[in-house]
Coordinates of C-alpha atoms and ligand atoms in Angstrom, one line a residue:
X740 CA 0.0 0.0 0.0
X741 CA 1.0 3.6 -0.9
X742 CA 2.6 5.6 2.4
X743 CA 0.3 8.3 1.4
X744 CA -2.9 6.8 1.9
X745 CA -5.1 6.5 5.1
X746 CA -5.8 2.5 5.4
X747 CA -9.6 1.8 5.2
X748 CA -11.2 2.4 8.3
X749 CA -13.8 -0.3 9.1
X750 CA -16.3 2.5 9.9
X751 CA -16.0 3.3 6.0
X752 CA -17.6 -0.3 4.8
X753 CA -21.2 -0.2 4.5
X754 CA -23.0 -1.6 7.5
X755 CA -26.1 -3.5 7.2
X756 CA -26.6 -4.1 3.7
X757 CA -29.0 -6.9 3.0
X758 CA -26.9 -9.8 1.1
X759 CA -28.1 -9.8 -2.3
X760 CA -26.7 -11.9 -5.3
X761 CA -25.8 -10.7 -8.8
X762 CA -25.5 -12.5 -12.2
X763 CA -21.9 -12.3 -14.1
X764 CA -20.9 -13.0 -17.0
X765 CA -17.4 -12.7 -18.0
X766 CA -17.4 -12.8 -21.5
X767 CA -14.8 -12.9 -24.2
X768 CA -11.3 -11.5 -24.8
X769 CA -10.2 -9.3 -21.8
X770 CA -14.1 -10.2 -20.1
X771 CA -12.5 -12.6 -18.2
X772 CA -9.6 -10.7 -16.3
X773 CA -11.6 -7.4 -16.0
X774 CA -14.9 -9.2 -14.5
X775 CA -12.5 -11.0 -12.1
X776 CA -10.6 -7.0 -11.3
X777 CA -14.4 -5.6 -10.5
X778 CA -15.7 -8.4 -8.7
X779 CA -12.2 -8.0 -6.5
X780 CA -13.1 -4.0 -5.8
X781 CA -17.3 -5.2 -5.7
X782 CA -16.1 -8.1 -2.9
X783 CA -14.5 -5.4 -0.7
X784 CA -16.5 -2.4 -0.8
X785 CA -19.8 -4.6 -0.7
X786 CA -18.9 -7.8 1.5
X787 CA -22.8 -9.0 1.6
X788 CA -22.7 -9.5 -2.4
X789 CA -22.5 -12.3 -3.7
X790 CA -22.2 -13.6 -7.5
X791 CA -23.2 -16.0 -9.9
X792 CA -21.2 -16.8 -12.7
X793 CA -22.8 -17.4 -16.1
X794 CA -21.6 -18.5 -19.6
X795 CA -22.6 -16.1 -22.3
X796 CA -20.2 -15.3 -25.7
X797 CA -18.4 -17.7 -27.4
X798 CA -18.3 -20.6 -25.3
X799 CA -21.8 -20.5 -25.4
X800 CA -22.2 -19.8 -29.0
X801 CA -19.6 -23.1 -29.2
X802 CA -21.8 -25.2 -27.3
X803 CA -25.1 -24.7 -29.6
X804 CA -26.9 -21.7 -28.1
X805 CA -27.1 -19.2 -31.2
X806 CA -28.1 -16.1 -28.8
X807 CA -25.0 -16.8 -26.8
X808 CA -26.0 -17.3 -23.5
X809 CA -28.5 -20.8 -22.1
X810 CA -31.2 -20.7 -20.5
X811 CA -29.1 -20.5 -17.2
X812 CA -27.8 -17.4 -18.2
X813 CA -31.6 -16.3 -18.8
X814 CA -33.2 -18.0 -15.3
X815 CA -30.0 -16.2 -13.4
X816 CA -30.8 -12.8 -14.5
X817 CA -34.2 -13.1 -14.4
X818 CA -34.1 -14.4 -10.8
X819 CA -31.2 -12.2 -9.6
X820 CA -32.9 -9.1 -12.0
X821 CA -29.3 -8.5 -12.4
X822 CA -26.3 -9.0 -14.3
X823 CA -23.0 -7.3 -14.8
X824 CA -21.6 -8.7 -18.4
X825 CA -18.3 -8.6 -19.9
X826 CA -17.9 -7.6 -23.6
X827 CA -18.7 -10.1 -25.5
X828 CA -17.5 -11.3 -29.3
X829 CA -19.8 -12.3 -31.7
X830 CA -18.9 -14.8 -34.4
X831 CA -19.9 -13.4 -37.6
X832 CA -22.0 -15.2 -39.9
X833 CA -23.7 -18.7 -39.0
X834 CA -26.8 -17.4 -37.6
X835 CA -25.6 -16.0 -34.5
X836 CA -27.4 -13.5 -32.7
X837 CA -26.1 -10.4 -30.5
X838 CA -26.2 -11.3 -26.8
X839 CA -26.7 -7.8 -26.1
X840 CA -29.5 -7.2 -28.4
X841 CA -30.8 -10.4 -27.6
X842 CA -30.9 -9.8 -23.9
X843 CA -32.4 -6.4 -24.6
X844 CA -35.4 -7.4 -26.4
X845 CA -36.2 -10.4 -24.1
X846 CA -35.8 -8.8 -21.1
X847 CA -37.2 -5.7 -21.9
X848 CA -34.2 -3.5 -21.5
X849 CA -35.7 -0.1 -22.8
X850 CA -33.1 2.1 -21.7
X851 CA -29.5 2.4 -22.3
X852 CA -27.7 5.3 -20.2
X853 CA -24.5 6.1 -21.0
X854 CA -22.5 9.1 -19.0
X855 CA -19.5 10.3 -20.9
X856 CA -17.8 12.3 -18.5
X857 CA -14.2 14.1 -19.3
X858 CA -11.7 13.4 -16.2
X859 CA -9.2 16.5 -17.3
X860 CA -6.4 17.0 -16.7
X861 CA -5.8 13.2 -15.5
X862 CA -7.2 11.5 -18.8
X863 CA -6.7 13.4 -22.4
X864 CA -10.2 14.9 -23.6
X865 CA -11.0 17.0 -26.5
X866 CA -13.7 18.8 -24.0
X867 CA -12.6 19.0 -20.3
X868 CA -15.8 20.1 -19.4
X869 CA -17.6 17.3 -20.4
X870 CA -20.5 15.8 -18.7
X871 CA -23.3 14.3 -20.9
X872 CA -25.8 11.6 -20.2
X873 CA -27.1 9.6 -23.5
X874 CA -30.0 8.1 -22.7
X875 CA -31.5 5.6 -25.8
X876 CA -34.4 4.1 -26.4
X877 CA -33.2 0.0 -26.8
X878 CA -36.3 -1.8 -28.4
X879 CA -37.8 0.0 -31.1
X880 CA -36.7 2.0 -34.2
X881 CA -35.0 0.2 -37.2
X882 CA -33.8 -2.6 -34.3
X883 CA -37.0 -4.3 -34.3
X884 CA -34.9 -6.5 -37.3
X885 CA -38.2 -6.4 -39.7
X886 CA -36.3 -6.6 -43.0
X887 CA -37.3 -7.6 -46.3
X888 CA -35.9 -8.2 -50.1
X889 CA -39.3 -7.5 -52.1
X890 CA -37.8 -7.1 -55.9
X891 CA -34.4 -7.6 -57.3
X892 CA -33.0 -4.1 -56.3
X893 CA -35.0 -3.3 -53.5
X894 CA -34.9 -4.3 -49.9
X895 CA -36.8 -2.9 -46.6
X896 CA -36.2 -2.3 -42.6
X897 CA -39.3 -1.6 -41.0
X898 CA -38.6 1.7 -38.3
X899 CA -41.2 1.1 -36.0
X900 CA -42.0 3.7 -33.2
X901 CA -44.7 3.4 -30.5
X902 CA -45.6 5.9 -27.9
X903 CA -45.8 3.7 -25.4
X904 CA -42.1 2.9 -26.1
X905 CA -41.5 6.8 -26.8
X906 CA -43.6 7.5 -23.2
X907 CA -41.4 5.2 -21.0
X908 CA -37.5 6.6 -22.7
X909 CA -39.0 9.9 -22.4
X910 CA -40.2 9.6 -18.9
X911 CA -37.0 7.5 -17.9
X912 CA -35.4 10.5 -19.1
X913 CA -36.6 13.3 -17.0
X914 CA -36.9 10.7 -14.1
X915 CA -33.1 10.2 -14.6
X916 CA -32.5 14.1 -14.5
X917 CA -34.7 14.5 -11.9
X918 CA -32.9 12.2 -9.5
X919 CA -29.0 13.2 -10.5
X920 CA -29.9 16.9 -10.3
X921 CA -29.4 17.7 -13.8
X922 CA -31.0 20.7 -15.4
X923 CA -31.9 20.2 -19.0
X924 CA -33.5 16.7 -21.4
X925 CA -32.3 17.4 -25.2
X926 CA -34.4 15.1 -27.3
X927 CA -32.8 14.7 -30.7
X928 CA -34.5 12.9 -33.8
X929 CA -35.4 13.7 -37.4
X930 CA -38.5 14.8 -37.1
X931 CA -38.4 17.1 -40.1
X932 CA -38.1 14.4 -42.3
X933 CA -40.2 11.4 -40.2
X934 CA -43.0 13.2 -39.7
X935 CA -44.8 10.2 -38.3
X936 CA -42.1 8.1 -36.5
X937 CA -39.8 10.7 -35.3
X938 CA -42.8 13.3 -34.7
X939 CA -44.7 11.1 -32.1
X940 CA -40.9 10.9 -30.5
X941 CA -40.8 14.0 -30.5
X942 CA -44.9 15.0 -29.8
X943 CA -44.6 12.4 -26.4
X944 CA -41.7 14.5 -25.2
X945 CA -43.2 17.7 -25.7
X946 CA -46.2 16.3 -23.3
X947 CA -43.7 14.5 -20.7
X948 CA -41.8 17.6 -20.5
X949 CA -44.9 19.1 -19.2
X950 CA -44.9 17.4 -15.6
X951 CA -41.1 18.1 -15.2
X952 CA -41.4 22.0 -15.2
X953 CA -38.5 22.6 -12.9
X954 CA -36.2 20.6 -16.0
X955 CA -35.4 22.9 -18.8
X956 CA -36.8 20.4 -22.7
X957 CA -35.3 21.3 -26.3
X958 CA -35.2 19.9 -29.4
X959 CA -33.4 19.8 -31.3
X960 CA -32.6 18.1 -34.9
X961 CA -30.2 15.1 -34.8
X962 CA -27.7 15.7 -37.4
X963 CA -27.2 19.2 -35.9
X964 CA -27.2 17.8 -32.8
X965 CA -24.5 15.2 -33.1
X966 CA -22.4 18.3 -34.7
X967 CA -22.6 20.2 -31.3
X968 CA -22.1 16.9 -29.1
X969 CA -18.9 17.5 -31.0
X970 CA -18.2 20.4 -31.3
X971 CA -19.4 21.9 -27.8
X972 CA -20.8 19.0 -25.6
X973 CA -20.8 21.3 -22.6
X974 CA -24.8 22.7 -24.4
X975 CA -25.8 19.3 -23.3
X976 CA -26.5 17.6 -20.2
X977 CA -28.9 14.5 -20.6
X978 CA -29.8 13.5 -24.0
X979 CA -32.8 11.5 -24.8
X980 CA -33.3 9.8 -28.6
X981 CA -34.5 6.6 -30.5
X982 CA -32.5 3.6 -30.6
X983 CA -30.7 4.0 -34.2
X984 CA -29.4 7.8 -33.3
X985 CA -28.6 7.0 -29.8
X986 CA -26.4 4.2 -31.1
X987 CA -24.5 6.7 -32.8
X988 CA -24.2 9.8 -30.7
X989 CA -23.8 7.7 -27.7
X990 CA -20.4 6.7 -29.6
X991 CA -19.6 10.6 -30.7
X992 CA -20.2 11.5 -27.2
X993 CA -17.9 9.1 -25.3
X994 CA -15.1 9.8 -28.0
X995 CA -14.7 13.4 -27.9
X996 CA -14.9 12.9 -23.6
X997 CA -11.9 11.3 -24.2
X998 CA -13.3 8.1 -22.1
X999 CA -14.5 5.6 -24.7
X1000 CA -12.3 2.6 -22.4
X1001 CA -13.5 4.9 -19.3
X1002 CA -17.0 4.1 -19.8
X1003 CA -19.8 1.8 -18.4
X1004 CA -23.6 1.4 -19.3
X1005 CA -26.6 0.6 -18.4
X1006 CA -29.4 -1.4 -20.0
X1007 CA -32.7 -0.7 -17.4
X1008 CA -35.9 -2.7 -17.8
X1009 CA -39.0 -2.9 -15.7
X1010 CA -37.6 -5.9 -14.1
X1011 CA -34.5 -6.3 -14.7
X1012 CA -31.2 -4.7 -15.8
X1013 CA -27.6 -5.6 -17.4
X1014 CA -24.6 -3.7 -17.2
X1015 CA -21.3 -3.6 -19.3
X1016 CA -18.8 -1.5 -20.2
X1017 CA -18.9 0.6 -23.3
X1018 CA -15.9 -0.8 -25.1
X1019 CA -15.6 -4.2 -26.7
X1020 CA -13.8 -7.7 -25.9
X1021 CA -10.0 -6.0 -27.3
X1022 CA -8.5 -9.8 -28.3
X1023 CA -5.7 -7.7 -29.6
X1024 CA -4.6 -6.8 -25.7
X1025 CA -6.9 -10.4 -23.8
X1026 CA -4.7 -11.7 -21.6
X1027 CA -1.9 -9.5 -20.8
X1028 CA -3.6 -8.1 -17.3
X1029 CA -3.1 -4.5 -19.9
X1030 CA -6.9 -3.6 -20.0
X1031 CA -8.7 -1.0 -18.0
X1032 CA -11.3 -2.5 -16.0
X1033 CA -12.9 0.9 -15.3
X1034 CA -15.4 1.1 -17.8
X1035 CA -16.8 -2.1 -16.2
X1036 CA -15.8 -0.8 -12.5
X1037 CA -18.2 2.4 -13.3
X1038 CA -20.8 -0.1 -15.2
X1039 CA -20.6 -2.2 -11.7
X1040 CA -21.4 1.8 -9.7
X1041 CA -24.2 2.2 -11.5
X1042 CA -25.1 -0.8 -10.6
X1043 CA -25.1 -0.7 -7.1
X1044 CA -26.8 2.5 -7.3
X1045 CA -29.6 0.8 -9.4
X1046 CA -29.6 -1.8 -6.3
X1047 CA -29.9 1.5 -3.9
X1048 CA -26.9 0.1 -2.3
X1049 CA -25.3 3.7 -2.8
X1050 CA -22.9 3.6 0.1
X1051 CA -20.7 1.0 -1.6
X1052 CA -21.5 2.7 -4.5
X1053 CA -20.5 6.0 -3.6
X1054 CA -17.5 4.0 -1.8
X1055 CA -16.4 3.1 -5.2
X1056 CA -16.5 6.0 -7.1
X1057 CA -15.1 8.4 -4.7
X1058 CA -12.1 6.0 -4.5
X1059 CA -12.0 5.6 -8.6
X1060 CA -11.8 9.4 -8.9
X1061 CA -9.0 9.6 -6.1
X1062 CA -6.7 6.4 -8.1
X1063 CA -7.1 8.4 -11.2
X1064 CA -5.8 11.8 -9.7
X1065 CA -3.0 9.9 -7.8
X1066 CA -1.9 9.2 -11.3
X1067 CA -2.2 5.3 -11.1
X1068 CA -2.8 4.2 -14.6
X1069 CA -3.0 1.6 -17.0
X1070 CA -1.5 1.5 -20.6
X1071 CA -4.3 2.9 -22.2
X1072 CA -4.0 6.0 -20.2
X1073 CA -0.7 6.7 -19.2
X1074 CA 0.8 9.7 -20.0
X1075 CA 4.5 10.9 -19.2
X1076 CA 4.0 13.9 -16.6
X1077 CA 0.2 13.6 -15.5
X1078 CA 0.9 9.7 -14.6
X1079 CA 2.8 8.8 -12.0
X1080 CA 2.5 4.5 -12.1
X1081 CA 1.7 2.5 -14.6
X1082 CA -0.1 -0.8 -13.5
X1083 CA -2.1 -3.7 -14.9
X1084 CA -5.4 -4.7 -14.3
X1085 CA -5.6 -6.4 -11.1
X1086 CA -2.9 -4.0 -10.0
X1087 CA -6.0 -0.6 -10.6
X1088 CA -8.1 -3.0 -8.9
X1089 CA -5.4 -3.5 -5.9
X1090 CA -5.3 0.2 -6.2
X1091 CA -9.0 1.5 -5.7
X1092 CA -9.5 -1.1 -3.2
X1093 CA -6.8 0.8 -1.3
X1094 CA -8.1 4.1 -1.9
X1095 CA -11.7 3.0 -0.4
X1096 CA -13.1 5.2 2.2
X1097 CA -10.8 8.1 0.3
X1098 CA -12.5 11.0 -1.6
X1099 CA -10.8 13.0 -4.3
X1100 CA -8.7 15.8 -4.0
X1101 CA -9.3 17.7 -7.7
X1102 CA -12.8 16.4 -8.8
X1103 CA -15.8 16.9 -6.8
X1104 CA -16.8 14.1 -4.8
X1105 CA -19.6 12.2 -5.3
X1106 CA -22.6 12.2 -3.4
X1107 CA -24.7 9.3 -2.6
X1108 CA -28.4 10.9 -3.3
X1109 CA -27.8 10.0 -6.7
X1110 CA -30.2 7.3 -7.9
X1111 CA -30.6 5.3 -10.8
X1112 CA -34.7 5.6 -11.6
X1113 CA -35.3 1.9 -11.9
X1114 CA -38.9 2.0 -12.3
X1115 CA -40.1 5.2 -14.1
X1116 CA -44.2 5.9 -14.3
X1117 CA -45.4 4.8 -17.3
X1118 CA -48.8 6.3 -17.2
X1119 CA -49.8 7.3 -20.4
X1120 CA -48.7 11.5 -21.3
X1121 CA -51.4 12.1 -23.6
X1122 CA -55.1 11.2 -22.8
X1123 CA -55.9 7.8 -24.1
X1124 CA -58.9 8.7 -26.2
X1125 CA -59.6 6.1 -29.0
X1126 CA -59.5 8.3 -32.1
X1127 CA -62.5 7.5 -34.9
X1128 CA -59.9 6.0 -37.6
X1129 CA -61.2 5.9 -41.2
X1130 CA -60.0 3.8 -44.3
X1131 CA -59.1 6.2 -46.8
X1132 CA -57.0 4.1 -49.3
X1133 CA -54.4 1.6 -49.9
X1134 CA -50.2 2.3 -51.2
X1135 CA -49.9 -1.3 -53.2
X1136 CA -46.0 -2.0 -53.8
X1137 CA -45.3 -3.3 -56.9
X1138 CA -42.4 -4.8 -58.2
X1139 CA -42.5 -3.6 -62.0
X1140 CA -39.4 -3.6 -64.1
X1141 CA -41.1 -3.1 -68.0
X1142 CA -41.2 -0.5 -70.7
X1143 CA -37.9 1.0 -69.8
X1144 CA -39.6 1.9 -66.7
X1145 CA -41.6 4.7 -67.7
X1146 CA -43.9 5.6 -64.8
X1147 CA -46.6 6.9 -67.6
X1148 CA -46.7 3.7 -69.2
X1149 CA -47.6 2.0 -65.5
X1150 CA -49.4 4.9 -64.3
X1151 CA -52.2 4.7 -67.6
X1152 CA -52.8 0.5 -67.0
X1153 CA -53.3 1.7 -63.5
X1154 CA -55.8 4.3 -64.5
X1155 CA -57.8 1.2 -65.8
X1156 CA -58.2 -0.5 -62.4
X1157 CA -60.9 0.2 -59.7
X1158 CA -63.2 -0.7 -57.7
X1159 CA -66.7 0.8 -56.7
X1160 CA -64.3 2.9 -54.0
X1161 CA -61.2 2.8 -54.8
X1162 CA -59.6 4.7 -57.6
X1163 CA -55.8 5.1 -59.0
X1164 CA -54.2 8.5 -57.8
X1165 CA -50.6 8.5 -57.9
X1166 CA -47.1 6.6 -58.6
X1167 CA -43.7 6.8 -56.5
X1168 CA -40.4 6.0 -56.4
X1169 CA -38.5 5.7 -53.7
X1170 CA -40.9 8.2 -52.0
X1171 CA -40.7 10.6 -54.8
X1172 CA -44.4 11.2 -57.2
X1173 CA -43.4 10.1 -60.6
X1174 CA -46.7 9.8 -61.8
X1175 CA -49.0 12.1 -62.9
X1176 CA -46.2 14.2 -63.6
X1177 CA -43.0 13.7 -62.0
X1178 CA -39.3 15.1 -63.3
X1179 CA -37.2 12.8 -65.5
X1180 CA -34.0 13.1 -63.6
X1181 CA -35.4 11.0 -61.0
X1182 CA -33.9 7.3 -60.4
X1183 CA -36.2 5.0 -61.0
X1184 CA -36.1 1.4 -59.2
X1185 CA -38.1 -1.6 -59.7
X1186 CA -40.3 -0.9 -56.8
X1187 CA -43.2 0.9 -57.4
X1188 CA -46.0 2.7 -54.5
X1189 CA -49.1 2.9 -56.2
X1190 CA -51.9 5.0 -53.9
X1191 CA -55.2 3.9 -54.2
X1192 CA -58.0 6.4 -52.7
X1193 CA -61.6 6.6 -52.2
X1194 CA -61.5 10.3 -53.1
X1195 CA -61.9 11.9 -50.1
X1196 CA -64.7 8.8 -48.8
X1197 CA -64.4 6.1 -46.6
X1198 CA -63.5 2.9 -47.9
X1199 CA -65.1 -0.5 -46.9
X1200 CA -62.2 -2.7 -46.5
X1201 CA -63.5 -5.7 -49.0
X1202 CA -62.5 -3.3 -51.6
X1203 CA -58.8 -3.8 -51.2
X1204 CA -59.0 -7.8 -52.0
X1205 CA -60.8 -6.7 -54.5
X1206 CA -58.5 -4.2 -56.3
X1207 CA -55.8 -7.2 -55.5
X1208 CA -57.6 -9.5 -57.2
X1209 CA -57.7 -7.1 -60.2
X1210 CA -54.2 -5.9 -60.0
X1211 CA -53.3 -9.9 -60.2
X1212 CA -55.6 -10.1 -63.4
X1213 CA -54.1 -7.6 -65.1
X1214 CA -50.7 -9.1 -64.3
X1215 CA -49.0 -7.0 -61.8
X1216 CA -46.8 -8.6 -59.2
X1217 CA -47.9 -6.7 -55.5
X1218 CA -45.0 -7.1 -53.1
X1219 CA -47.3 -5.8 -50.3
X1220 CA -49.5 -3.1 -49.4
X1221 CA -50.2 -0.5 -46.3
X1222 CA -53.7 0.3 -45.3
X1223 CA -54.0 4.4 -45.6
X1224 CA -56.0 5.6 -42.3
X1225 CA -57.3 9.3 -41.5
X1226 CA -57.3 9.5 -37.6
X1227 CA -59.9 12.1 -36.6
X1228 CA -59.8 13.5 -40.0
X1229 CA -55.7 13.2 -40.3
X1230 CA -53.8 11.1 -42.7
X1231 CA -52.0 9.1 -40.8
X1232 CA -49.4 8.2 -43.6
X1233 CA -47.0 10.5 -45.6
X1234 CA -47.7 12.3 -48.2
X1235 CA -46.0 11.7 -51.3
X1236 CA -42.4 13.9 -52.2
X1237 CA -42.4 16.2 -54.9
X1238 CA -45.8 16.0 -55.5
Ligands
NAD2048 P1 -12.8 -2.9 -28.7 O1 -13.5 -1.9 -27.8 O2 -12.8 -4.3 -28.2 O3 -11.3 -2.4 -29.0 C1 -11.0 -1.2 -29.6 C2 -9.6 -0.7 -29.1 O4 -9.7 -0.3 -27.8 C3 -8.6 -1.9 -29.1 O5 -7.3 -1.3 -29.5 C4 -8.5 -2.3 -27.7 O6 -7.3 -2.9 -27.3 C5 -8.8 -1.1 -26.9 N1 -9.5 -1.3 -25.7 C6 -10.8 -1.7 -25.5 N2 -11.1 -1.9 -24.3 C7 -10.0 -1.6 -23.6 C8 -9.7 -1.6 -22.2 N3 -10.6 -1.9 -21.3 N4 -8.4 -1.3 -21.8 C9 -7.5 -0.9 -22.7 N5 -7.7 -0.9 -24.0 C10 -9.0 -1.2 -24.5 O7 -13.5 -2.8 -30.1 P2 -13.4 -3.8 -31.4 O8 -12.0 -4.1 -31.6 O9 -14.1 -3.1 -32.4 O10 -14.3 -5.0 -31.0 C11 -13.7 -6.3 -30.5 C12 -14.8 -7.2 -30.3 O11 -15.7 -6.8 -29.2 C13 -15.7 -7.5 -31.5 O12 -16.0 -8.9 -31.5 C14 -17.0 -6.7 -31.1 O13 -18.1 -7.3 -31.7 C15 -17.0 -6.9 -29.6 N6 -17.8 -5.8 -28.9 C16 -18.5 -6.2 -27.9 C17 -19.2 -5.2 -27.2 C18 -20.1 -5.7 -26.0 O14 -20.1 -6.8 -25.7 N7 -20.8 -4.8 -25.3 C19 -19.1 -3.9 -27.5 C20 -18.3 -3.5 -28.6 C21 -17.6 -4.5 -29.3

């Protein structure tokens, strides 16, 4: 032990903390040695934990389970409503699913909070200021994995968006700020452009925000808003988004903080919860006691906190800060002048276990109010009033690849087709009207939306197997169509571009 330090005084260790056991999985790569590192620093700030080791990554994937993790993996999370994982390889090709998008979606892991947090002067970071929670939505979006081919040149993902999804991030959110003392939720999406799917996002924050008054809400637009996490990160302070953007900016984010291998997240569900650290398995360094453990260490905090075992946690973190300051680091950090030792993994772990009970010198220390919101409300935001929906038309998709694709050419055999209520109105591309009118410049695929309307009237819905049956007749190969619904009187589909 370092002369400098104070030796843990036995008043410091939490007290009377029910015993409580975790799930762990180690993982793949350097899982193994920086699982065993935490567990070391969990075992003595936390003596009334205890864990239970499960297989998940390759071994697993080895021994036939295409997830990556059995169905003890599954029962010991479930029953512990716990786990802290290890990064985890998967084998590409073969079938093999993601463990972590796997676990997401059948456990219900809806939120993913990441903190990217600059440790200036002690770690290098492009903003010193730093201190930005991404919080992402984890189900939903493009991740739902609904893909299709439907002609030779086209293929789909299906971005589905539902507000009770939108209503639980968005409350977890605010809950989150609300309980770390933070000031401002920035909900970023595309709204502009997804009108429907990104504008209920958006609309069900707008409301949510409303029983948070003391917490400043903005939007703002994603692509500008992934510029400024960039550019000036210090604007933000908790940032809410759907799953494909928050993939992304959560990345930006821990970059520029300088603390991609510094970082740890959470995965929160209604009953139950994984935690890992940001960065991957690093087989390039597995098995040289070189790695970090910290991103898992501060996965393991937030944790505890989660657990509302915040004394250890607070234990933890307070001793993290203070072995960072004291300048003992690992490779990936070390820097002539600001570090002072260079160690290995179990030797950081040897080191915050001697710093517990310590607090740190240069950053401020860290309190123990702060609480992970582990069960948000998830009343609904808006009233739940059924709205009177109306069948206004059909889009049929056809795959069409004739007459040097001339939209004029489809568009007049269309004209030909209807049904007592259903009449041809328009062709697109890609989203874009081709037909009537239409500009010449614009790329045509083989995959044609074909909007079929009853003209401002409601249309019984025996008239779309109807118009199938006639589009079949006449020839036309549908590769699926999409009811068109007025809610109250407002199309609730998109209106074609360029029209
Ligand atoms: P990576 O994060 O594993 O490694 C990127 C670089 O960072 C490497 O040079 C590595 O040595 C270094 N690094 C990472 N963690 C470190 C640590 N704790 N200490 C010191 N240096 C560290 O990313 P990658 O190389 O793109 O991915 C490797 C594997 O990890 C892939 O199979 C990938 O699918 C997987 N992965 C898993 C997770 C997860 O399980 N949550 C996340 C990301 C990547």
């Amino acid at each position: 032990m370092s002369a400098v330090l104070a030796p843990l005084s036995h008043a410091a260790l939490p007290q009377a903390l029910p015993a409580r056991t975790i799930a762990v999985a180690a993982g793949d790569g350097i899982g193994p040695e920086i699982t065993a590192a935490v567990l070391g620093v969990l075992a003595a700030a936390d003596p009334t934990l205890s864990f239970q080791q499960v297989t998940v990554g390759l071994k697993a994937y080895q021994s036939g389970a295409s997830s990556g993790f059995g169905p003890e993996a599954l029962d010991a999370v479930t029953g512990h409503g716990v786990i802290l994982k290890g990064p985890v390889m998967t084998p590409s090709g073969g079938g093999y699913k993601s463990v972590n998008v796997s676990f997401r979606k059948l456990l219900g892991l809806y939120a993913n909070v990441r903190p990217s947090i600059a440790y200036h002067p002690f770690v290098t970071a492009m903003h010193p200021e730093m201190d930005v929670v991404v919080i992402r939505e984890n189900e939903e979006d493009t991740y739902a994995g609904i893909e299709h081919r439907q002609t030779d040149e086209v293929v789909q993902c299906l971005k589905l968006v539902t507000r009770p999804g939108c209503e639980r991030i968005c409350r977890y959110a605010f809950e989150y700020a609300r309980a770390h003392g933070r000031r401002k939720v920035t909900c970023m999406t595309k709204s502009n452009i997804m009108k429907l799917t990104d504008g209920l996002f958006q609309q069900v924050f707008e409301e949510i925000a409303r029983d948070y008054p003391e917490i400043k809400a903005e939007h703002m637009i994603i692509d500008i808003g992934t510029a400024r996490m960039a550019a000036r990160p210090g604007d933000f302070d908790v940032v809410v988004t759907p799953n494909l953007y928050g993939d992304i900016l959560s990345d930006v984010a821990a970059e520029v903080s300088g603390s991609i291998g510094l970082a740890g997240s959470a995965n929160i569900g209604r009953d139950c919860a994984m935690f890992e650290a940001v960065h991957g398995s690093a087989p390039d360094i597995a098995g040289k006691n070189i790695a970090n453990p910290s991103g898992l260490l501060l996965a393991a905090v937030m944790m505890l906190r989660h657990l509302g075992r915040h004394e250890p946690a607070t234990l933890i973190h307070n001793a993290w800060l203070r072995t960072l300051e004291d300048g003992v680091h690992t490779g990936d950090i070390f820097r002539a002048g600001i570090s002072k030792r260079r160690v290995g993994t179990q030797g950081f772990a040897e080191a915050v276990i001697e710093r517990l009970g310590l607090r740190p010198r240069h950053f401020p220390e860290v309190a123990e109010g702060n609480t992970m919101p582990a069960l948000p409300a998830t009343g609904a935001a808006a009233p739940s009033r059924p709205q009177r929906k109306e069948l206004v038309g059909v889009d049929v998709f056809l795959h069409w690849d004739e007459q040097a694709r001339d939209p004029a050419v489809l568009g007049r055999r269309l004209e030909t087709l209807r049904t007592a209520g259903l009449g041809f109105e328009l062709i697109t591309n890609r989203g874009v009207k081709v037909y009537p009118g239409g500009c010449p410049q614009t790329l045509r695929s083989d995959h044609w939306r074909c909007r079929f309307s009853g003209d401002g009237s409601t249309v019984d819905r025996r008239e779309i197997p109807e118009l199938l049956v006639l589009l079949a007749e006449a020839g036309f190969d549908v590769v699926k169509t999409e009811n068109l619904y007025a809610f109250d009187g407002e199309p609730g589909y998109s209106r074609a571009q360029g029209g």
